[in-house]
Amino acid sequence: MNVSKFVFTVLLALAGMGICPSLGEPLDGEAFIESLREHNRNSTQLEFNEQLRKAISQDESGDLIITISLDPEINSALFYNLDVIPVKFLLIVIARWLEEDNQ
């Protein structure tokens, strides 16, 4: 119970700082996300890994990282590339994992 309060508080604080995208906002890199889903289905993530690492490390707005973290089908891609996630979005990713585990 305390973990969910913590996660909610963190997400609320981050949303107030403008880091979380609004729900109705169109996603940047939608084609990239679909490509990631396709590689996940075909088990070819290693071939795609270098492009993914580059895209994650250059995601200054956090839209791509947050979109991937919200998708249960592909959010494991962030786990394997945790070292390239910008520090300011790392807490969001970890909070989403904790929230998913808690549910």
Tab-separated table of C-alpha atoms in Angstrom:
chain	number	residue	atom	x	y	z
A	1	MET	CA	0.000	0.000	0.000
A	2	ASN	CA	2.811	2.438	0.847
A	3	VAL	CA	4.532	1.684	-2.468
A	4	SER	CA	1.462	2.706	-4.458
A	5	LYS	CA	1.236	5.972	-2.508
A	6	PHE	CA	4.898	6.629	-3.235
A	7	VAL	CA	4.506	5.864	-6.949
A	8	PHE	CA	1.424	8.063	-7.168
A	9	THR	CA	3.219	10.909	-5.380
A	10	VAL	CA	6.260	10.643	-7.665
A	11	LEU	CA	4.140	10.599	-10.810
A	12	LEU	CA	2.063	13.507	-9.559
A	13	ALA	CA	5.179	15.530	-8.815
A	14	LEU	CA	6.705	14.746	-12.204
A	15	ALA	CA	3.472	15.614	-13.983
A	16	GLY	CA	3.515	18.969	-12.236
A	17	MET	CA	7.002	19.635	-13.554
A	18	GLY	CA	5.822	19.019	-17.111
A	19	ILE	CA	7.845	15.861	-17.680
A	20	CYS	CA	4.882	13.527	-18.251
A	21	PRO	CA	3.125	14.031	-21.595
A	22	SER	CA	-0.550	14.855	-21.657
A	23	LEU	CA	-2.868	11.957	-22.414
A	24	GLY	CA	-4.406	13.447	-25.555
A	25	GLU	CA	-1.109	14.474	-27.105
A	26	PRO	CA	-0.027	12.628	-30.278
A	27	LEU	CA	3.052	10.478	-29.748
A	28	ASP	CA	6.342	11.283	-31.448
A	29	GLY	CA	8.099	8.286	-32.898
A	30	GLU	CA	4.951	6.219	-33.380
A	31	ALA	CA	6.613	4.403	-36.303
A	32	PHE	CA	9.599	3.675	-34.074
A	33	ILE	CA	7.328	2.178	-31.397
A	34	GLU	CA	5.618	-0.003	-33.998
A	35	SER	CA	9.014	-1.139	-35.262
A	36	LEU	CA	9.976	-2.066	-31.694
A	37	ARG	CA	6.769	-4.093	-31.333
A	38	GLU	CA	7.548	-5.930	-34.571
A	39	HIS	CA	11.085	-6.765	-33.439
A	40	ASN	CA	9.687	-7.959	-30.117
A	41	ARG	CA	7.223	-10.293	-31.880
A	42	ASN	CA	9.933	-11.669	-34.180
A	43	SER	CA	12.548	-11.985	-31.418
A	44	THR	CA	14.993	-9.764	-33.342
A	45	GLN	CA	15.562	-7.215	-30.574
A	46	LEU	CA	19.348	-7.645	-30.713
A	47	GLU	CA	19.418	-6.496	-34.341
A	48	PHE	CA	17.357	-3.460	-33.377
A	49	ASN	CA	19.148	-2.786	-30.107
A	50	GLU	CA	21.662	-0.205	-31.367
A	51	GLN	CA	18.900	1.942	-32.925
A	52	LEU	CA	16.854	1.623	-29.736
A	53	ARG	CA	19.771	2.662	-27.520
A	54	LYS	CA	20.470	5.682	-29.732
A	55	ALA	CA	16.788	6.737	-29.760
A	56	ILE	CA	16.452	6.361	-25.983
A	57	SER	CA	19.621	8.306	-25.235
A	58	GLN	CA	18.515	11.161	-27.539
A	59	ASP	CA	14.944	11.364	-26.204
A	60	GLU	CA	15.123	14.772	-24.537
A	61	SER	CA	11.354	15.199	-24.187
A	62	GLY	CA	10.855	11.744	-22.667
A	63	ASP	CA	7.887	10.965	-24.922
A	64	LEU	CA	9.472	7.845	-26.396
A	65	ILE	CA	10.666	6.531	-23.030
A	66	ILE	CA	7.288	7.093	-21.379
A	67	THR	CA	5.434	5.522	-24.310
A	68	ILE	CA	7.622	2.418	-24.162
A	69	SER	CA	7.283	2.185	-20.372
A	70	LEU	CA	3.475	2.293	-20.633
A	71	ASP	CA	3.318	-0.579	-23.122
A	72	PRO	CA	3.460	-3.946	-21.321
A	73	GLU	CA	4.359	-5.694	-24.586
A	74	ILE	CA	7.617	-3.786	-25.111
A	75	ASN	CA	8.564	-2.164	-21.791
A	76	SER	CA	11.171	-4.872	-21.148
A	77	ALA	CA	13.263	-3.167	-23.847
A	78	LEU	CA	13.937	-0.390	-21.341
A	79	PHE	CA	15.149	-2.883	-18.741
A	80	TYR	CA	17.869	-4.152	-21.047
A	81	ASN	CA	18.906	-0.602	-21.960
A	82	LEU	CA	18.565	1.056	-18.570
A	83	ASP	CA	22.067	2.512	-18.771
A	84	VAL	CA	21.175	4.854	-21.666
A	85	ILE	CA	17.972	6.274	-20.187
A	86	PRO	CA	18.530	9.913	-19.193
A	87	VAL	CA	18.578	10.232	-15.398
A	88	LYS	CA	15.600	12.607	-15.327
A	89	PHE	CA	13.351	9.850	-16.777
A	90	LEU	CA	14.805	6.916	-14.865
A	91	LEU	CA	12.540	7.512	-11.881
A	92	ILE	CA	9.454	7.463	-14.113
A	93	VAL	CA	10.450	4.126	-15.642
A	94	ILE	CA	11.180	2.547	-12.260
A	95	ALA	CA	7.931	3.912	-10.803
A	96	ARG	CA	5.950	2.362	-13.661
A	97	TRP	CA	7.641	-1.003	-13.100
A	98	LEU	CA	6.842	-0.837	-9.393
A	99	GLU	CA	3.265	0.113	-10.148
A	100	GLU	CA	2.933	-2.759	-12.632
A	101	ASP	CA	4.401	-5.231	-10.113
A	102	ASN	CA	2.099	-3.948	-7.416
A	103	GLN	CA	-0.972	-4.573	-9.571
